[in-house]
Amino acid sequence: MKIVICKDKGEVSSKVANLIALQIKEKPNCVLGLATGRTMVPVYKKFVEICMKNKLNLSEIKTFNLDEYSSSNNEMRDFMNKNLFEPLKIKNEQINFLDGMNKDYEEACGNYEYKIKLCGGIDLQILGLGRNGHIGFNEPGSELQSRTRRVLLSESTKIANNISVEYALTMGVSTILSAKKIILMATGENKAEAISCVVKGEIGKKVPASFVRKHKNAMLFIDKAAAGKI
Ligand code: GLP
């Protein structure tokens, strides 16, 4: 895993946004795996600016989001609409989401994996990092082989994300690692402990993000604050 330490979150966001744009320039019909969360807000803001400035053709891309709360009002979808899809006028048929409202969650997760395969797999997967080392909603204890599934959220995640729902649907660790390229990102001091485990700790299910080190084309972008305990 290549590690890039930037001076601040502005630089992290700008570098990642430029890499997403580059991916689209190189392969206009690419498949993007996208994340939500506070870390992503400035990345999407910068990416929208780049797209507008360069009149990037986004009409052929496809997107798959990492996760959605179970039986929630599509919170992740609303986040994406606001920060990315509406400003860039990405059409509904280009966007894929786990259906948190489907009570048959095995079907919802199976369909999602199938759709990803049908699109030829994810070209570039963007990941944020949970303070407890999660990726997507693969909480500590998630296995390397885990696929897209329903998971019980940890108390610390519920507090960090300020939500009261118990379950979420998430792409699994192995689903994520099937992407051709991965960019993992973290900014701020409150991610320093998790980053230290991801970079220097043992690779294993205690810190699911550590599995990203097994991927042959993965990059980690962090700011100085998140790099504080390396
Ligand atoms: C949520 C999402 C993750 C995201 C993480 C980090 O739990 N499921 O995909 O990476 O939060 O969030 P933040 O960027 O707000 O710290």
mmCIF file with all atom_site columns, N, CA and C and ligand atoms in Angstrom, residues 34-41 66-69 76 126-131 134-139 153 157 160-161 170 184-185 187 190-191, ligand 1:
data_model
loop_
_atom_site.group_PDB
_atom_site.id
_atom_site.type_symbol
_atom_site.label_atom_id
_atom_site.label_alt_id
_atom_site.label_comp_id
_atom_site.label_asym_id
_atom_site.label_entity_id
_atom_site.label_seq_id
_atom_site.pdbx_PDB_ins_code
_atom_site.Cartn_x
_atom_site.Cartn_y
_atom_site.Cartn_z
_atom_site.occupancy
_atom_site.B_iso_or_equiv
_atom_site.pdbx_formal_charge
_atom_site.auth_seq_id
_atom_site.auth_comp_id
_atom_site.auth_asym_id
_atom_site.auth_atom_id
_atom_site.pdbx_PDB_model_num
ATOM   1   N N  . LEU A 1 34  ? -18.099 4.293  -4.153 1.00 0.00 ? 34  LEU A N  1
ATOM   2   C CA . LEU A 1 34  ? -18.066 5.569  -3.426 1.00 0.00 ? 34  LEU A CA 1
ATOM   3   C C  . LEU A 1 34  ? -18.434 5.419  -1.953 1.00 0.00 ? 34  LEU A C  1
ATOM   4   N N  . ALA A 1 35  ? -17.932 6.373  -1.180 1.00 0.00 ? 35  ALA A N  1
ATOM   5   C CA . ALA A 1 35  ? -18.137 6.344  0.274  1.00 0.00 ? 35  ALA A CA 1
ATOM   6   C C  . ALA A 1 35  ? -18.857 7.608  0.732  1.00 0.00 ? 35  ALA A C  1
ATOM   7   N N  . THR A 1 36  ? -19.470 7.524  1.899  1.00 0.00 ? 36  THR A N  1
ATOM   8   C CA . THR A 1 36  ? -20.069 8.708  2.526  1.00 0.00 ? 36  THR A CA 1
ATOM   9   C C  . THR A 1 36  ? -19.218 9.080  3.747  1.00 0.00 ? 36  THR A C  1
ATOM   10  N N  . GLY A 1 37  ? -19.660 10.075 4.484  1.00 0.00 ? 37  GLY A N  1
ATOM   11  C CA . GLY A 1 37  ? -18.947 10.466 5.711  1.00 0.00 ? 37  GLY A CA 1
ATOM   12  C C  . GLY A 1 37  ? -18.347 11.859 5.580  1.00 0.00 ? 37  GLY A C  1
ATOM   13  N N  . ARG A 1 38  ? -17.998 12.416 6.734  1.00 0.00 ? 38  ARG A N  1
ATOM   14  C CA . ARG A 1 38  ? -17.474 13.791 6.752  1.00 0.00 ? 38  ARG A CA 1
ATOM   15  C C  . ARG A 1 38  ? -16.194 13.946 5.947  1.00 0.00 ? 38  ARG A C  1
ATOM   16  N N  . THR A 1 39  ? -15.347 12.912 5.953  1.00 0.00 ? 39  THR A N  1
ATOM   17  C CA . THR A 1 39  ? -14.086 12.979 5.204  1.00 0.00 ? 39  THR A CA 1
ATOM   18  C C  . THR A 1 39  ? -14.354 13.235 3.726  1.00 0.00 ? 39  THR A C  1
ATOM   19  N N  . MET A 1 40  ? -15.485 12.698 3.241  1.00 0.00 ? 40  MET A N  1
ATOM   20  C CA . MET A 1 40  ? -15.753 12.765 1.804  1.00 0.00 ? 40  MET A CA 1
ATOM   21  C C  . MET A 1 40  ? -16.288 14.128 1.347  1.00 0.00 ? 40  MET A C  1
ATOM   22  N N  . VAL A 1 41  ? -16.838 14.926 2.270  1.00 0.00 ? 41  VAL A N  1
ATOM   23  C CA . VAL A 1 41  ? -17.492 16.176 1.846  1.00 0.00 ? 41  VAL A CA 1
ATOM   24  C C  . VAL A 1 41  ? -16.549 17.085 1.048  1.00 0.00 ? 41  VAL A C  1
ATOM   25  N N  . LEU A 1 66  ? -20.898 2.194  -0.962 1.00 0.00 ? 66  LEU A N  1
ATOM   26  C CA . LEU A 1 66  ? -20.447 1.131  -0.061 1.00 0.00 ? 66  LEU A CA 1
ATOM   27  C C  . LEU A 1 66  ? -21.511 0.563  0.856  1.00 0.00 ? 66  LEU A C  1
ATOM   28  N N  . ASP A 1 67  ? -22.361 1.454  1.364  1.00 0.00 ? 67  ASP A N  1
ATOM   29  C CA . ASP A 1 67  ? -23.235 0.991  2.439  1.00 0.00 ? 67  ASP A CA 1
ATOM   30  C C  . ASP A 1 67  ? -24.487 1.846  2.563  1.00 0.00 ? 67  ASP A C  1
ATOM   31  N N  . GLU A 1 68  ? -25.441 1.316  3.307  1.00 0.00 ? 68  GLU A N  1
ATOM   32  C CA . GLU A 1 68  ? -26.668 2.058  3.613  1.00 0.00 ? 68  GLU A CA 1
ATOM   33  C C  . GLU A 1 68  ? -27.215 1.529  4.936  1.00 0.00 ? 68  GLU A C  1
ATOM   34  N N  . TYR A 1 69  ? -27.797 2.410  5.727  1.00 0.00 ? 69  TYR A N  1
ATOM   35  C CA . TYR A 1 69  ? -28.420 1.939  6.965  1.00 0.00 ? 69  TYR A CA 1
ATOM   36  C C  . TYR A 1 69  ? -29.613 1.061  6.628  1.00 0.00 ? 69  TYR A C  1
ATOM   37  N N  . MET A 1 76  ? -27.755 7.578  3.346  1.00 0.00 ? 76  MET A N  1
ATOM   38  C CA . MET A 1 76  ? -26.528 7.653  2.556  1.00 0.00 ? 76  MET A CA 1
ATOM   39  C C  . MET A 1 76  ? -26.840 8.204  1.165  1.00 0.00 ? 76  MET A C  1
ATOM   40  N N  . ILE A 1 126 ? -13.269 4.140  -3.479 1.00 0.00 ? 126 ILE A N  1
ATOM   41  C CA . ILE A 1 126 ? -12.869 5.150  -2.492 1.00 0.00 ? 126 ILE A CA 1
ATOM   42  C C  . ILE A 1 126 ? -13.378 4.708  -1.116 1.00 0.00 ? 126 ILE A C  1
ATOM   43  N N  . LEU A 1 127 ? -12.489 4.795  -0.123 1.00 0.00 ? 127 LEU A N  1
ATOM   44  C CA . LEU A 1 127 ? -12.867 4.371  1.231  1.00 0.00 ? 127 LEU A CA 1
ATOM   45  C C  . LEU A 1 127 ? -12.519 5.438  2.257  1.00 0.00 ? 127 LEU A C  1
ATOM   46  N N  . GLY A 1 128 ? -13.443 5.685  3.177  1.00 0.00 ? 128 GLY A N  1
ATOM   47  C CA . GLY A 1 128 ? -13.118 6.439  4.387  1.00 0.00 ? 128 GLY A CA 1
ATOM   48  C C  . GLY A 1 128 ? -12.727 5.422  5.452  1.00 0.00 ? 128 GLY A C  1
ATOM   49  N N  . LEU A 1 129 ? -12.408 5.927  6.620  1.00 0.00 ? 129 LEU A N  1
ATOM   50  C CA . LEU A 1 129 ? -11.983 5.036  7.706  1.00 0.00 ? 129 LEU A CA 1
ATOM   51  C C  . LEU A 1 129 ? -12.764 5.349  8.975  1.00 0.00 ? 129 LEU A C  1
ATOM   52  N N  . GLY A 1 130 ? -13.349 4.331  9.575  1.00 0.00 ? 130 GLY A N  1
ATOM   53  C CA . GLY A 1 130 ? -14.016 4.529  10.868 1.00 0.00 ? 130 GLY A CA 1
ATOM   54  C C  . GLY A 1 130 ? -12.970 4.661  11.960 1.00 0.00 ? 130 GLY A C  1
ATOM   55  N N  . ARG A 1 131 ? -13.314 5.347  13.045 1.00 0.00 ? 131 ARG A N  1
ATOM   56  C CA . ARG A 1 131 ? -12.348 5.498  14.155 1.00 0.00 ? 131 ARG A CA 1
ATOM   57  C C  . ARG A 1 131 ? -11.975 4.149  14.742 1.00 0.00 ? 131 ARG A C  1
ATOM   58  N N  . HIS A 1 134 ? -13.039 0.539  10.872 1.00 0.00 ? 134 HIS A N  1
ATOM   59  C CA . HIS A 1 134 ? -13.936 -0.073 9.886  1.00 0.00 ? 134 HIS A CA 1
ATOM   60  C C  . HIS A 1 134 ? -13.786 0.543  8.499  1.00 0.00 ? 134 HIS A C  1
ATOM   61  N N  . ILE A 1 135 ? -14.136 -0.234 7.492  1.00 0.00 ? 135 ILE A N  1
ATOM   62  C CA . ILE A 1 135 ? -14.283 0.269  6.125  1.00 0.00 ? 135 ILE A CA 1
ATOM   63  C C  . ILE A 1 135 ? -15.679 -0.128 5.665  1.00 0.00 ? 135 ILE A C  1
ATOM   64  N N  . GLY A 1 136 ? -16.358 0.798  4.960  1.00 0.00 ? 136 GLY A N  1
ATOM   65  C CA . GLY A 1 136 ? -17.779 0.587  4.741  1.00 0.00 ? 136 GLY A CA 1
ATOM   66  C C  . GLY A 1 136 ? -18.372 0.467  6.136  1.00 0.00 ? 136 GLY A C  1
ATOM   67  N N  . PHE A 1 137 ? -19.186 -0.556 6.363  1.00 0.00 ? 137 PHE A N  1
ATOM   68  C CA . PHE A 1 137 ? -19.587 -0.856 7.739  1.00 0.00 ? 137 PHE A CA 1
ATOM   69  C C  . PHE A 1 137 ? -19.052 -2.213 8.167  1.00 0.00 ? 137 PHE A C  1
ATOM   70  N N  . ASN A 1 138 ? -17.881 -2.554 7.688  1.00 0.00 ? 138 ASN A N  1
ATOM   71  C CA . ASN A 1 138 ? -17.216 -3.782 8.143  1.00 0.00 ? 138 ASN A CA 1
ATOM   72  C C  . ASN A 1 138 ? -16.539 -3.473 9.468  1.00 0.00 ? 138 ASN A C  1
ATOM   73  N N  . GLU A 1 139 ? -17.291 -3.737 10.513 1.00 0.00 ? 139 GLU A N  1
ATOM   74  C CA . GLU A 1 139 ? -16.837 -3.423 11.866 1.00 0.00 ? 139 GLU A CA 1
ATOM   75  C C  . GLU A 1 139 ? -15.752 -4.414 12.296 1.00 0.00 ? 139 GLU A C  1
ATOM   76  N N  . LEU A 1 153 ? -24.306 -2.651 13.874 1.00 0.00 ? 153 LEU A N  1
ATOM   77  C CA . LEU A 1 153 ? -23.363 -1.538 14.065 1.00 0.00 ? 153 LEU A CA 1
ATOM   78  C C  . LEU A 1 153 ? -22.845 -1.515 15.502 1.00 0.00 ? 153 LEU A C  1
ATOM   79  N N  . THR A 1 157 ? -19.600 3.270  16.528 1.00 0.00 ? 157 THR A N  1
ATOM   80  C CA . THR A 1 157 ? -19.990 3.787  15.207 1.00 0.00 ? 157 THR A CA 1
ATOM   81  C C  . THR A 1 157 ? -21.290 4.579  15.303 1.00 0.00 ? 157 THR A C  1
ATOM   82  N N  . ALA A 1 160 ? -20.296 7.891  16.744 1.00 0.00 ? 160 ALA A N  1
ATOM   83  C CA . ALA A 1 160 ? -19.527 8.705  15.777 1.00 0.00 ? 160 ALA A CA 1
ATOM   84  C C  . ALA A 1 160 ? -20.430 9.235  14.663 1.00 0.00 ? 160 ALA A C  1
ATOM   85  N N  . ASN A 1 161 ? -21.387 8.424  14.226 1.00 0.00 ? 161 ASN A N  1
ATOM   86  C CA . ASN A 1 161 ? -22.248 8.833  13.104 1.00 0.00 ? 161 ASN A CA 1
ATOM   87  C C  . ASN A 1 161 ? -23.564 9.463  13.555 1.00 0.00 ? 161 ASN A C  1
ATOM   88  N N  . THR A 1 170 ? -23.726 -3.497 4.026  1.00 0.00 ? 170 THR A N  1
ATOM   89  C CA . THR A 1 170 ? -22.412 -3.018 3.575  1.00 0.00 ? 170 THR A CA 1
ATOM   90  C C  . THR A 1 170 ? -21.775 -3.990 2.582  1.00 0.00 ? 170 THR A C  1
ATOM   91  N N  . LEU A 1 184 ? -7.810  4.652  0.114  1.00 0.00 ? 184 LEU A N  1
ATOM   92  C CA . LEU A 1 184 ? -8.292  4.763  1.495  1.00 0.00 ? 184 LEU A CA 1
ATOM   93  C C  . LEU A 1 184 ? -7.870  6.145  1.985  1.00 0.00 ? 184 LEU A C  1
ATOM   94  N N  . MET A 1 185 ? -8.776  6.813  2.688  1.00 0.00 ? 185 MET A N  1
ATOM   95  C CA . MET A 1 185 ? -8.473  8.175  3.139  1.00 0.00 ? 185 MET A CA 1
ATOM   96  C C  . MET A 1 185 ? -8.808  8.360  4.607  1.00 0.00 ? 185 MET A C  1
ATOM   97  N N  . THR A 1 187 ? -8.545  11.788 7.623  1.00 0.00 ? 187 THR A N  1
ATOM   98  C CA . THR A 1 187 ? -8.029  13.104 8.014  1.00 0.00 ? 187 THR A CA 1
ATOM   99  C C  . THR A 1 187 ? -8.395  13.372 9.471  1.00 0.00 ? 187 THR A C  1
ATOM   100 N N  . ASN A 1 190 ? -8.487  12.471 15.231 1.00 0.00 ? 190 ASN A N  1
ATOM   101 C CA . ASN A 1 190 ? -9.281  11.361 15.790 1.00 0.00 ? 190 ASN A CA 1
ATOM   102 C C  . ASN A 1 190 ? -9.168  10.071 14.968 1.00 0.00 ? 190 ASN A C  1
ATOM   103 N N  . LYS A 1 191 ? -8.445  10.130 13.856 1.00 0.00 ? 191 LYS A N  1
ATOM   104 C CA . LYS A 1 191 ? -8.210  8.910  13.072 1.00 0.00 ? 191 LYS A CA 1
ATOM   105 C C  . LYS A 1 191 ? -6.782  8.378  13.278 1.00 0.00 ? 191 LYS A C  1
HETATM 106 C C1 . GLP B 2 .   ? -19.228 5.670  8.060  1.00 0.00 ? 1   GLP B C1 1
HETATM 107 C C2 . GLP B 2 .   ? -19.222 4.974  6.723  1.00 0.00 ? 1   GLP B C2 1
HETATM 108 C C3 . GLP B 2 .   ? -17.855 4.717  6.252  1.00 0.00 ? 1   GLP B C3 1
HETATM 109 C C4 . GLP B 2 .   ? -17.000 5.950  6.438  1.00 0.00 ? 1   GLP B C4 1
HETATM 110 C C5 . GLP B 2 .   ? -16.872 6.260  7.872  1.00 0.00 ? 1   GLP B C5 1
HETATM 111 C C6 . GLP B 2 .   ? -15.987 7.442  8.189  1.00 0.00 ? 1   GLP B C6 1
HETATM 112 O O1 . GLP B 2 .   ? -19.246 4.789  9.118  1.00 0.00 ? 1   GLP B O1 1
HETATM 113 N N1 . GLP B 2 .   ? -19.922 3.755  6.732  1.00 0.00 ? 1   GLP B N1 1
HETATM 114 O O2 . GLP B 2 .   ? -17.883 4.291  4.914  1.00 0.00 ? 1   GLP B O2 1
HETATM 115 O O3 . GLP B 2 .   ? -15.756 5.713  5.889  1.00 0.00 ? 1   GLP B O3 1
HETATM 116 O O4 . GLP B 2 .   ? -18.161 6.541  8.320  1.00 0.00 ? 1   GLP B O4 1
HETATM 117 O O5 . GLP B 2 .   ? -16.763 8.574  8.418  1.00 0.00 ? 1   GLP B O5 1
HETATM 118 P P1 . GLP B 2 .   ? -16.207 10.009 8.614  1.00 0.00 ? 1   GLP B P1 1
HETATM 119 O O6 . GLP B 2 .   ? -15.562 10.396 7.351  1.00 0.00 ? 1   GLP B O6 1
HETATM 120 O O7 . GLP B 2 .   ? -17.438 10.846 8.910  1.00 0.00 ? 1   GLP B O7 1
HETATM 121 O O8 . GLP B 2 .   ? -15.280 9.972  9.758  1.00 0.00 ? 1   GLP B O8 1
#
